[in-house]
Amino acid sequence: MKKPIRLVLSALLCSVCVMTGPSDMLPSAPGGDMRHVDRSAFWRRDERNVLAGFRNMYHATVLRVNDAAYPFRMWFFGWAAADCNPGYPGCDAIFLARGKSLQEWEIYCGDGGWDGGADPRKWTPVITPQDESYDSWHNGDPSVVLHRGRYHMAYSATGPNSDGIAAGQAGDGDGDLYCVMGAVSDDGIRWEKAAQPLLIHEPEIGAPGDARIEIFKHGMYHRPSLLFDDGRWRLWFDYWTGSDIAMGYAEADEDDFMQSGGFRVLRAGDEPLLHEWPNPSVVKWQGKYCAFADPSGYGEGWAGRQLAEAESDDGIHWRVLGWLPPDSDTPACHVPSATIVSHGDEDRLVVFYSCQVGGEPYDYRYDRIRYMTRSRTP
């Protein structure tokens, strides 16, 4: 039985934790790197659960919408009631919630039904894998933008590459295929997927297993963060450099979001925007670009990855500001997703994140989704 894709990726990320270690061994970041500065004083965190009681769910992307009764929408993914969502295609799937506030949510259950968060067995995914070599096992990491009245989503997808056999199963010769997929929707529930990935490292397609270690280098495009900014689509993503999970960058013209080849990779390979910056989330706030991730360098294993933030004037040249220690009841907080929420006369920066179970033996699953806020630029 093949391990779920998050386990495969997590093993890779944890190997990076061991390799990097202390801050002076981390790859340098453009414009300076202050990864061990504690940023807690700039944030408000009350450690209240937004959602809980599920099997393993994370990456909560939140938007404010024009709905008086439910002004917020949240897309998140993982496993609702049991590992790999039995009864649905593939393994990881994307779900939807609607919120009366940032704290009160109802999860979509299909056929117009909604659950107040009490019973994950009722939750129905809105995006599941399809029968494609690049999109049949894992759908996750949703990043959503409302543009011209339509929801545009970039998300991670994987499949069993060209031989049709999932990684880890007998007979597999080319491993899994990683990509960034796209989809559009009028209501956030029913989605039309792009005919081809938005981003894929083409040398990985059909590559034989004995060549994949080298081919994976500069590939494994995954975990996107999408913005429509200055008349174009801007997409930040992470990828494997050969030594760490770094942040890359791509762009597309306004009308080319769903077009094959519409996105152009502008920074990747040996020139990432930031080294060791997995699960990137980028927003534009108060005239600057703010990026969040869960890099390694804070200890060993899973807990060696923690939340960190960076800022930029243009979205290309970044300065790492520091990190945020985990909440008091969890060994690690991961998978940040930032949004901007109006509060009176000011816009607040809100970052959702997930908490690992931990324990001994260590449980990598995320059983709580929370958020933290900041209302001023330090």
mmCIF file of C-alpha atoms in Angstrom:
data_model
loop_
_atom_site.group_PDB
_atom_site.id
_atom_site.type_symbol
_atom_site.label_atom_id
_atom_site.label_comp_id
_atom_site.label_asym_id
_atom_site.label_seq_id
_atom_site.Cartn_x
_atom_site.Cartn_y
_atom_site.Cartn_z
ATOM 1 C CA MET A 1 0.000 0.000 0.000
ATOM 2 C CA LYS A 2 1.472 3.343 -1.070
ATOM 3 C CA LYS A 3 1.931 5.931 1.648
ATOM 4 C CA PRO A 4 -0.279 9.045 1.287
ATOM 5 C CA ILE A 5 1.556 11.764 -0.609
ATOM 6 C CA ARG A 6 1.882 13.977 2.454
ATOM 7 C CA LEU A 7 3.852 11.187 4.131
ATOM 8 C CA VAL A 8 6.193 10.938 1.167
ATOM 9 C CA LEU A 9 6.703 14.699 1.054
ATOM 10 C CA SER A 10 7.018 14.858 4.831
ATOM 11 C CA ALA A 11 9.789 12.295 4.835
ATOM 12 C CA LEU A 12 11.637 14.452 2.338
ATOM 13 C CA LEU A 13 11.046 17.594 4.370
ATOM 14 C CA CYS A 14 12.179 15.917 7.579
ATOM 15 C CA SER A 15 15.401 14.866 5.876
ATOM 16 C CA VAL A 16 15.931 18.560 5.207
ATOM 17 C CA CYS A 17 15.383 19.269 8.916
ATOM 18 C CA VAL A 18 18.263 16.984 9.762
ATOM 19 C CA MET A 19 20.527 18.415 7.060
ATOM 20 C CA THR A 20 20.038 22.076 7.884
ATOM 21 C CA GLY A 21 20.134 22.181 11.683
ATOM 22 C CA PRO A 22 21.434 25.427 13.264
ATOM 23 C CA SER A 23 20.680 28.798 11.717
ATOM 24 C CA ASP A 24 24.237 29.362 10.517
ATOM 25 C CA MET A 25 23.903 26.243 8.343
ATOM 26 C CA LEU A 26 20.692 27.379 6.646
ATOM 27 C CA PRO A 27 21.016 28.649 3.074
ATOM 28 C CA SER A 28 21.270 32.415 3.041
ATOM 29 C CA ALA A 29 18.265 34.489 1.942
ATOM 30 C CA PRO A 30 18.426 37.583 -0.275
ATOM 31 C CA GLY A 31 18.400 40.777 1.741
ATOM 32 C CA GLY A 32 19.339 39.141 5.029
ATOM 33 C CA ASP A 33 18.044 36.225 7.068
ATOM 34 C CA MET A 34 16.855 36.493 10.673
ATOM 35 C CA ARG A 35 15.197 33.116 11.014
ATOM 36 C CA HIS A 36 15.684 32.852 14.773
ATOM 37 C CA VAL A 37 14.154 36.191 15.758
ATOM 38 C CA ASP A 38 11.042 35.541 17.862
ATOM 39 C CA ARG A 39 8.132 37.441 16.261
ATOM 40 C CA SER A 40 5.504 36.532 18.866
ATOM 41 C CA ALA A 41 5.215 40.095 20.201
ATOM 42 C CA PHE A 42 3.793 41.311 16.875
ATOM 43 C CA TRP A 43 0.956 38.793 16.775
ATOM 44 C CA ARG A 44 -2.224 38.078 18.676
ATOM 45 C CA ARG A 45 -2.789 34.356 19.267
ATOM 46 C CA ASP A 46 -5.398 33.000 21.653
ATOM 47 C CA GLU A 47 -4.925 29.301 20.745
ATOM 48 C CA ARG A 48 -8.640 28.836 20.074
ATOM 49 C CA ASN A 49 -9.644 26.137 17.620
ATOM 50 C CA VAL A 50 -11.428 27.272 14.471
ATOM 51 C CA LEU A 51 -12.033 23.675 13.393
ATOM 52 C CA ALA A 52 -11.200 20.430 15.180
ATOM 53 C CA GLY A 53 -12.426 16.853 15.607
ATOM 54 C CA PHE A 54 -11.310 15.695 12.151
ATOM 55 C CA ARG A 55 -8.758 13.032 11.237
ATOM 56 C CA ASN A 56 -6.069 15.140 9.554
ATOM 57 C CA MET A 57 -6.853 18.493 7.875
ATOM 58 C CA TYR A 58 -4.948 21.691 7.184
ATOM 59 C CA HIS A 59 -4.115 24.599 4.832
ATOM 60 C CA ALA A 60 -7.206 26.745 5.503
ATOM 61 C CA THR A 61 -7.485 29.361 2.736
ATOM 62 C CA VAL A 62 -10.020 32.041 3.697
ATOM 63 C CA LEU A 63 -11.710 34.746 1.612
ATOM 64 C CA ARG A 64 -14.220 37.453 2.478
ATOM 65 C CA VAL A 65 -17.206 37.354 0.090
ATOM 66 C CA ASN A 66 -20.381 39.337 -0.581
ATOM 67 C CA ASP A 67 -22.734 37.320 1.625
ATOM 68 C CA ALA A 68 -24.420 39.050 4.543
ATOM 69 C CA ALA A 69 -25.206 35.828 6.414
ATOM 70 C CA TYR A 70 -21.931 34.010 5.723
ATOM 71 C CA PRO A 71 -19.279 36.591 4.756
ATOM 72 C CA PHE A 72 -16.358 34.120 4.759
ATOM 73 C CA ARG A 73 -15.393 31.057 2.736
ATOM 74 C CA MET A 74 -12.693 28.569 3.664
ATOM 75 C CA TRP A 75 -11.134 25.869 1.509
ATOM 76 C CA PHE A 76 -9.021 23.322 3.346
ATOM 77 C CA PHE A 77 -7.893 19.771 2.697
ATOM 78 C CA GLY A 78 -6.836 16.418 4.035
ATOM 79 C CA TRP A 79 -8.753 13.549 5.611
ATOM 80 C CA ALA A 80 -12.124 14.277 7.223
ATOM 81 C CA ALA A 81 -13.174 11.198 9.207
ATOM 82 C CA ALA A 82 -10.587 8.564 8.245
ATOM 83 C CA ASP A 83 -7.218 8.280 6.532
ATOM 84 C CA CYS A 84 -7.477 8.875 2.760
ATOM 85 C CA ASN A 85 -11.230 9.698 2.763
ATOM 86 C CA PRO A 86 -12.713 6.243 2.055
ATOM 87 C CA GLY A 87 -15.398 6.339 -0.633
ATOM 88 C CA TYR A 88 -13.789 9.136 -2.656
ATOM 89 C CA PRO A 89 -11.204 8.973 -5.455
ATOM 90 C CA GLY A 90 -7.552 9.150 -4.529
ATOM 91 C CA CYS A 91 -6.515 10.143 -1.039
ATOM 92 C CA ASP A 92 -6.268 13.855 -0.120
ATOM 93 C CA ALA A 93 -9.268 16.006 -1.077
ATOM 94 C CA ILE A 94 -10.294 19.657 -0.776
ATOM 95 C CA PHE A 95 -13.283 20.710 1.372
ATOM 96 C CA LEU A 96 -15.285 23.928 1.775
ATOM 97 C CA ALA A 97 -16.665 25.802 4.775
ATOM 98 C CA ARG A 98 -18.726 28.974 5.099
ATOM 99 C CA GLY A 99 -18.301 31.303 8.072
ATOM 100 C CA LYS A 100 -20.468 33.755 9.961
ATOM 101 C CA SER A 101 -17.197 35.002 11.412
ATOM 102 C CA LEU A 102 -13.587 33.849 11.512
ATOM 103 C CA GLN A 103 -14.541 31.652 14.465
ATOM 104 C CA GLU A 104 -17.930 30.197 13.383
ATOM 105 C CA TRP A 105 -17.898 27.750 10.481
ATOM 106 C CA GLU A 106 -20.159 25.252 8.717
ATOM 107 C CA ILE A 107 -18.705 22.593 6.414
ATOM 108 C CA TYR A 108 -20.271 21.625 3.098
ATOM 109 C CA CYS A 109 -21.949 18.207 3.151
ATOM 110 C CA GLY A 110 -23.290 17.937 -0.397
ATOM 111 C CA ASP A 111 -26.821 18.471 -1.750
ATOM 112 C CA GLY A 112 -27.003 21.891 -0.133
ATOM 113 C CA GLY A 113 -26.338 20.600 3.381
ATOM 114 C CA TRP A 114 -23.914 22.082 5.898
ATOM 115 C CA ASP A 115 -22.526 20.775 9.195
ATOM 116 C CA GLY A 116 -21.616 22.971 12.139
ATOM 117 C CA GLY A 117 -18.271 21.220 12.538
ATOM 118 C CA ALA A 118 -19.439 18.428 14.806
ATOM 119 C CA ASP A 119 -19.438 15.457 12.431
ATOM 120 C CA PRO A 120 -16.642 15.076 9.828
ATOM 121 C CA ARG A 121 -18.347 11.915 8.560
ATOM 122 C CA LYS A 122 -20.885 14.186 6.865
ATOM 123 C CA TRP A 123 -18.363 16.445 5.132
ATOM 124 C CA THR A 124 -18.228 16.201 1.348
ATOM 125 C CA PRO A 125 -15.164 17.297 -0.644
ATOM 126 C CA VAL A 126 -15.586 19.810 -3.460
ATOM 127 C CA ILE A 127 -12.410 18.779 -5.306
ATOM 128 C CA THR A 128 -11.113 15.217 -5.539
ATOM 129 C CA PRO A 129 -8.447 13.586 -7.723
ATOM 130 C CA GLN A 130 -9.250 12.568 -11.289
ATOM 131 C CA ASP A 131 -7.941 9.844 -13.584
ATOM 132 C CA GLU A 132 -4.786 11.582 -14.797
ATOM 133 C CA SER A 133 -1.119 10.668 -14.458
ATOM 134 C CA TYR A 134 -0.542 13.955 -12.598
ATOM 135 C CA ASP A 135 -3.860 14.149 -10.715
ATOM 136 C CA SER A 136 -5.202 10.880 -9.322
ATOM 137 C CA TRP A 137 -3.913 10.595 -5.761
ATOM 138 C CA HIS A 138 -3.489 13.925 -3.985
ATOM 139 C CA ASN A 139 -5.453 17.198 -4.263
ATOM 140 C CA GLY A 140 -4.562 19.813 -1.657
ATOM 141 C CA ASP A 141 -2.958 23.104 -0.653
ATOM 142 C CA PRO A 142 -5.760 25.236 -2.160
ATOM 143 C CA SER A 143 -5.039 28.907 -2.846
ATOM 144 C CA VAL A 144 -8.120 30.829 -4.004
ATOM 145 C CA VAL A 145 -8.642 34.274 -5.551
ATOM 146 C CA LEU A 146 -12.017 35.840 -6.390
ATOM 147 C CA HIS A 147 -11.529 37.669 -9.701
ATOM 148 C CA ARG A 148 -14.176 38.996 -12.095
ATOM 149 C CA GLY A 149 -16.874 37.276 -10.050
ATOM 150 C CA ARG A 150 -15.283 33.814 -10.350
ATOM 151 C CA TYR A 151 -13.225 31.802 -7.927
ATOM 152 C CA HIS A 152 -9.792 30.847 -9.262
ATOM 153 C CA MET A 153 -7.909 28.106 -7.432
ATOM 154 C CA ALA A 154 -4.336 26.885 -7.700
ATOM 155 C CA TYR A 155 -3.719 23.623 -5.855
ATOM 156 C CA SER A 156 -1.257 20.753 -5.512
ATOM 157 C CA ALA A 157 -1.864 17.498 -7.367
ATOM 158 C CA THR A 158 -0.023 14.229 -7.777
ATOM 159 C CA GLY A 159 -0.518 11.017 -9.703
ATOM 160 C CA PRO A 160 1.331 7.781 -10.530
ATOM 161 C CA ASN A 161 3.168 9.223 -13.559
ATOM 162 C CA SER A 162 3.049 7.445 -16.917
ATOM 163 C CA ASP A 163 3.165 3.789 -15.862
ATOM 164 C CA GLY A 164 -0.065 4.058 -13.864
ATOM 165 C CA ILE A 165 1.463 2.469 -10.758
ATOM 166 C CA ALA A 166 1.627 4.526 -7.595
ATOM 167 C CA ALA A 167 4.985 5.112 -5.930
ATOM 168 C CA GLY A 168 5.905 2.363 -3.480
ATOM 169 C CA GLN A 169 3.791 -0.313 -5.167
ATOM 170 C CA ALA A 170 5.270 -3.337 -6.922
ATOM 171 C CA GLY A 171 6.194 -2.634 -10.516
ATOM 172 C CA ASP A 172 6.430 1.137 -10.216
ATOM 173 C CA GLY A 173 9.246 2.388 -12.411
ATOM 174 C CA ASP A 174 8.768 6.129 -12.547
ATOM 175 C CA GLY A 175 7.491 7.258 -9.123
ATOM 176 C CA ASP A 176 4.827 9.893 -8.587
ATOM 177 C CA LEU A 177 4.371 13.013 -10.669
ATOM 178 C CA TYR A 178 3.981 16.360 -8.893
ATOM 179 C CA CYS A 179 2.358 19.509 -10.259
ATOM 180 C CA VAL A 180 0.341 22.659 -9.579
ATOM 181 C CA MET A 181 -3.176 22.401 -10.972
ATOM 182 C CA GLY A 182 -5.826 25.070 -11.540
ATOM 183 C CA ALA A 183 -9.621 25.252 -11.397
ATOM 184 C CA VAL A 184 -12.401 27.864 -11.645
ATOM 185 C CA SER A 185 -15.857 28.050 -10.073
ATOM 186 C CA ASP A 186 -18.861 30.349 -9.900
ATOM 187 C CA ASP A 187 -19.939 29.265 -6.415
ATOM 188 C CA GLY A 188 -16.876 27.728 -4.749
ATOM 189 C CA ILE A 189 -18.554 24.303 -4.735
ATOM 190 C CA ARG A 190 -18.632 23.117 -8.353
ATOM 191 C CA TRP A 191 -15.214 23.411 -9.986
ATOM 192 C CA GLU A 192 -13.928 23.107 -13.535
ATOM 193 C CA LYS A 193 -10.377 21.803 -13.587
ATOM 194 C CA ALA A 194 -7.789 22.989 -16.090
ATOM 195 C CA ALA A 195 -7.088 20.584 -18.941
ATOM 196 C CA GLN A 196 -3.367 20.608 -18.070
ATOM 197 C CA PRO A 197 -1.322 21.557 -14.990
ATOM 198 C CA LEU A 198 -0.558 25.210 -14.442
ATOM 199 C CA LEU A 199 3.003 24.223 -13.525
ATOM 200 C CA ILE A 200 4.852 20.954 -13.985
ATOM 201 C CA HIS A 201 8.552 20.110 -14.251
ATOM 202 C CA GLU A 202 8.425 18.316 -17.573
ATOM 203 C CA PRO A 203 11.600 16.206 -17.158
ATOM 204 C CA GLU A 204 9.750 14.288 -14.410
ATOM 205 C CA ILE A 205 7.060 13.030 -16.817
ATOM 206 C CA GLY A 206 7.719 9.346 -17.451
ATOM 207 C CA ALA A 207 11.225 9.506 -16.043
ATOM 208 C CA PRO A 208 12.580 6.054 -15.044
ATOM 209 C CA GLY A 209 13.066 5.345 -11.369
ATOM 210 C CA ASP A 210 16.860 5.075 -11.585
ATOM 211 C CA ALA A 211 17.038 8.662 -12.899
ATOM 212 C CA ARG A 212 14.531 10.336 -10.609
ATOM 213 C CA ILE A 213 16.895 11.477 -7.869
ATOM 214 C CA GLU A 214 18.646 13.785 -10.295
ATOM 215 C CA ILE A 215 15.452 14.683 -12.167
ATOM 216 C CA PHE A 216 13.638 15.615 -8.951
ATOM 217 C CA LYS A 217 16.284 18.293 -8.454
ATOM 218 C CA HIS A 218 14.711 21.601 -9.478
ATOM 219 C CA GLY A 219 11.324 19.891 -9.761
ATOM 220 C CA MET A 220 8.413 18.628 -7.643
ATOM 221 C CA TYR A 221 6.459 21.877 -8.174
ATOM 222 C CA HIS A 222 3.867 21.997 -5.412
ATOM 223 C CA ARG A 223 2.006 24.019 -2.751
ATOM 224 C CA PRO A 224 1.055 27.197 -4.623
ATOM 225 C CA SER A 225 0.147 30.671 -3.399
ATOM 226 C CA LEU A 226 -1.903 32.680 -5.902
ATOM 227 C CA LEU A 227 -2.476 36.442 -6.282
ATOM 228 C CA PHE A 228 -3.936 38.623 -9.011
ATOM 229 C CA ASP A 229 -1.707 41.669 -8.796
ATOM 230 C CA ASP A 230 -0.989 44.591 -11.133
ATOM 231 C CA GLY A 231 -3.013 43.078 -13.964
ATOM 232 C CA ARG A 232 -1.408 39.625 -13.951
ATOM 233 C CA TRP A 233 -1.503 36.333 -12.111
ATOM 234 C CA ARG A 234 1.375 35.824 -9.730
ATOM 235 C CA LEU A 235 2.100 32.373 -8.355
ATOM 236 C CA TRP A 236 4.587 31.429 -5.666
ATOM 237 C CA PHE A 237 5.244 27.717 -5.100
ATOM 238 C CA ASP A 238 7.763 25.395 -3.503
ATOM 239 C CA TYR A 239 10.081 22.896 -5.165
ATOM 240 C CA TRP A 240 13.061 20.650 -4.455
ATOM 241 C CA THR A 241 16.472 22.196 -5.171
ATOM 242 C CA GLY A 242 18.415 19.038 -4.412
ATOM 243 C CA SER A 243 19.201 20.149 -0.855
ATOM 244 C CA ASP A 244 16.121 21.984 0.433
ATOM 245 C CA ILE A 245 12.495 22.933 -0.300
ATOM 246 C CA ALA A 246 12.690 26.447 -1.763
ATOM 247 C CA MET A 247 10.203 29.049 -3.004
ATOM 248 C CA GLY A 248 9.878 29.608 -6.750
ATOM 249 C CA TYR A 249 7.824 32.049 -8.771
ATOM 250 C CA ALA A 250 5.709 32.106 -11.955
ATOM 251 C CA GLU A 251 3.407 34.550 -13.773
ATOM 252 C CA ALA A 252 0.555 34.443 -16.292
ATOM 253 C CA ASP A 253 -1.410 37.054 -18.215
ATOM 254 C CA GLU A 254 -4.915 37.817 -16.948
ATOM 255 C CA ASP A 255 -6.758 35.711 -19.548
ATOM 256 C CA ASP A 256 -4.320 32.772 -19.458
ATOM 257 C CA PHE A 257 -5.076 31.309 -16.024
ATOM 258 C CA MET A 258 -6.569 28.074 -17.405
ATOM 259 C CA GLN A 259 -4.499 27.943 -20.595
ATOM 260 C CA SER A 260 -1.897 25.254 -21.193
ATOM 261 C CA GLY A 261 1.483 26.934 -20.869
ATOM 262 C CA GLY A 262 -0.110 30.128 -19.583
ATOM 263 C CA PHE A 263 2.139 30.314 -16.527
ATOM 264 C CA ARG A 264 5.822 31.077 -17.048
ATOM 265 C CA VAL A 265 8.308 29.984 -14.382
ATOM 266 C CA LEU A 266 10.525 33.011 -13.764
ATOM 267 C CA ARG A 267 12.444 31.901 -10.663
ATOM 268 C CA ALA A 268 13.299 28.308 -9.766
ATOM 269 C CA GLY A 269 16.198 25.934 -10.368
ATOM 270 C CA ASP A 270 19.375 27.243 -8.760
ATOM 271 C CA GLU A 271 17.844 30.701 -8.216
ATOM 272 C CA PRO A 272 14.905 30.407 -5.797
ATOM 273 C CA LEU A 273 13.346 33.449 -4.196
ATOM 274 C CA LEU A 274 14.022 31.952 -0.773
ATOM 275 C CA HIS A 275 15.851 28.809 0.203
ATOM 276 C CA GLU A 276 14.174 26.463 2.698
ATOM 277 C CA TRP A 277 10.690 27.987 2.425
ATOM 278 C CA PRO A 278 8.114 25.153 2.187
ATOM 279 C CA ASN A 279 4.354 25.699 2.168
ATOM 280 C CA PRO A 280 4.626 29.352 1.070
ATOM 281 C CA SER A 281 1.710 31.740 1.480
ATOM 282 C CA VAL A 282 1.989 35.272 0.057
ATOM 283 C CA VAL A 283 -0.321 38.291 0.484
ATOM 284 C CA LYS A 284 -0.017 41.986 -0.254
ATOM 285 C CA TRP A 285 -0.622 44.148 2.815
ATOM 286 C CA GLN A 286 0.090 47.793 3.611
ATOM 287 C CA GLY A 287 2.236 48.248 0.507
ATOM 288 C CA LYS A 288 4.431 45.203 1.081
ATOM 289 C CA TYR A 289 4.316 41.535 0.225
ATOM 290 C CA CYS A 290 4.211 39.226 3.245
ATOM 291 C CA ALA A 291 5.253 35.576 2.969
ATOM 292 C CA PHE A 292 4.776 32.775 5.471
ATOM 293 C CA ALA A 293 6.145 29.233 5.497
ATOM 294 C CA ASP A 294 7.116 26.392 7.834
ATOM 295 C CA PRO A 295 10.867 25.983 7.260
ATOM 296 C CA SER A 296 13.228 23.691 9.105
ATOM 297 C CA GLY A 297 16.112 24.765 11.303
ATOM 298 C CA TYR A 298 14.384 24.811 14.712
ATOM 299 C CA GLY A 299 15.280 21.352 15.983
ATOM 300 C CA GLU A 300 14.972 17.756 14.832
ATOM 301 C CA GLY A 301 12.215 15.946 12.994
ATOM 302 C CA TRP A 302 8.714 17.340 12.551
ATOM 303 C CA ALA A 303 9.095 19.829 15.408
ATOM 304 C CA GLY A 304 12.172 21.215 13.682
ATOM 305 C CA ARG A 305 9.822 22.919 11.223
ATOM 306 C CA GLN A 306 7.956 25.978 12.503
ATOM 307 C CA LEU A 307 6.110 29.033 11.233
ATOM 308 C CA ALA A 308 8.246 31.861 9.847
ATOM 309 C CA GLU A 309 7.593 35.133 8.015
ATOM 310 C CA ALA A 310 9.324 37.315 5.434
ATOM 311 C CA GLU A 311 8.580 40.576 3.637
ATOM 312 C CA SER A 312 9.286 42.101 0.242
ATOM 313 C CA ASP A 313 8.713 45.318 -1.688
ATOM 314 C CA ASP A 314 8.122 43.538 -4.991
ATOM 315 C CA GLY A 315 7.380 39.868 -4.257
ATOM 316 C CA ILE A 316 10.764 38.864 -5.685
ATOM 317 C CA HIS A 317 13.419 40.116 -3.266
ATOM 318 C CA TRP A 318 12.704 38.887 0.255
ATOM 319 C CA ARG A 319 13.918 39.504 3.774
ATOM 320 C CA VAL A 320 13.198 36.869 6.423
ATOM 321 C CA LEU A 321 11.892 38.540 9.595
ATOM 322 C CA GLY A 322 11.841 35.668 12.062
ATOM 323 C CA TRP A 323 9.754 32.802 13.367
ATOM 324 C CA LEU A 324 6.822 32.066 15.684
ATOM 325 C CA PRO A 325 7.223 29.397 18.369
ATOM 326 C CA PRO A 326 4.406 26.807 18.467
ATOM 327 C CA ASP A 327 1.271 27.116 20.558
ATOM 328 C CA SER A 328 1.576 25.873 24.130
ATOM 329 C CA ASP A 329 -0.321 22.625 23.510
ATOM 330 C CA THR A 330 1.387 21.393 20.341
ATOM 331 C CA PRO A 331 4.959 20.553 19.336
ATOM 332 C CA ALA A 332 4.615 22.182 15.913
ATOM 333 C CA CYS A 333 2.467 24.659 13.997
ATOM 334 C CA HIS A 334 2.611 24.293 10.220
ATOM 335 C CA VAL A 335 1.001 25.097 6.848
ATOM 336 C CA PRO A 336 0.299 28.844 7.141
ATOM 337 C CA SER A 337 -2.288 30.512 4.929
ATOM 338 C CA ALA A 338 -2.592 34.304 5.032
ATOM 339 C CA THR A 339 -5.517 36.572 4.210
ATOM 340 C CA ILE A 340 -6.503 40.220 4.718
ATOM 341 C CA VAL A 341 -9.670 41.007 6.690
ATOM 342 C CA SER A 342 -11.178 44.475 7.124
ATOM 343 C CA HIS A 343 -11.753 45.454 10.741
ATOM 344 C CA GLY A 344 -13.257 48.907 11.176
ATOM 345 C CA ASP A 345 -11.017 51.408 9.416
ATOM 346 C CA GLU A 346 -8.034 49.072 9.144
ATOM 347 C CA ASP A 347 -7.112 45.862 7.398
ATOM 348 C CA ARG A 348 -5.885 43.044 9.595
ATOM 349 C CA LEU A 349 -3.382 40.434 8.478
ATOM 350 C CA VAL A 350 -4.767 37.014 9.443
ATOM 351 C CA VAL A 351 -2.771 33.786 9.189
ATOM 352 C CA PHE A 352 -4.463 30.417 9.593
ATOM 353 C CA TYR A 353 -2.307 27.453 10.602
ATOM 354 C CA SER A 354 -2.608 23.855 11.814
ATOM 355 C CA CYS A 355 -1.363 22.069 14.926
ATOM 356 C CA GLN A 356 0.238 18.632 14.963
ATOM 357 C CA VAL A 357 -0.831 15.959 17.420
ATOM 358 C CA GLY A 358 2.725 14.955 18.352
ATOM 359 C CA GLY A 359 3.220 12.577 21.268
ATOM 360 C CA GLU A 360 5.259 9.391 21.442
ATOM 361 C CA PRO A 361 5.398 7.775 18.983
ATOM 362 C CA TYR A 362 5.059 11.032 17.066
ATOM 363 C CA ASP A 363 1.748 11.560 15.288
ATOM 364 C CA TYR A 364 2.291 13.823 12.266
ATOM 365 C CA ARG A 365 -1.453 14.453 11.763
ATOM 366 C CA TYR A 366 -3.025 17.888 12.188
ATOM 367 C CA ASP A 367 -6.069 17.862 14.472
ATOM 368 C CA ARG A 368 -6.692 21.614 15.023
ATOM 369 C CA ILE A 369 -6.939 24.649 12.735
ATOM 370 C CA ARG A 370 -6.371 28.076 14.304
ATOM 371 C CA TYR A 371 -5.460 31.614 13.307
ATOM 372 C CA MET A 372 -3.397 34.567 14.510
ATOM 373 C CA THR A 373 -3.780 38.268 13.640
ATOM 374 C CA ARG A 374 -1.720 41.400 13.267
ATOM 375 C CA SER A 375 -3.094 44.904 12.787
ATOM 376 C CA ARG A 376 0.020 46.999 12.219
ATOM 377 C CA THR A 377 3.287 46.758 10.370
ATOM 378 C CA PRO A 378 6.147 46.482 12.894
#
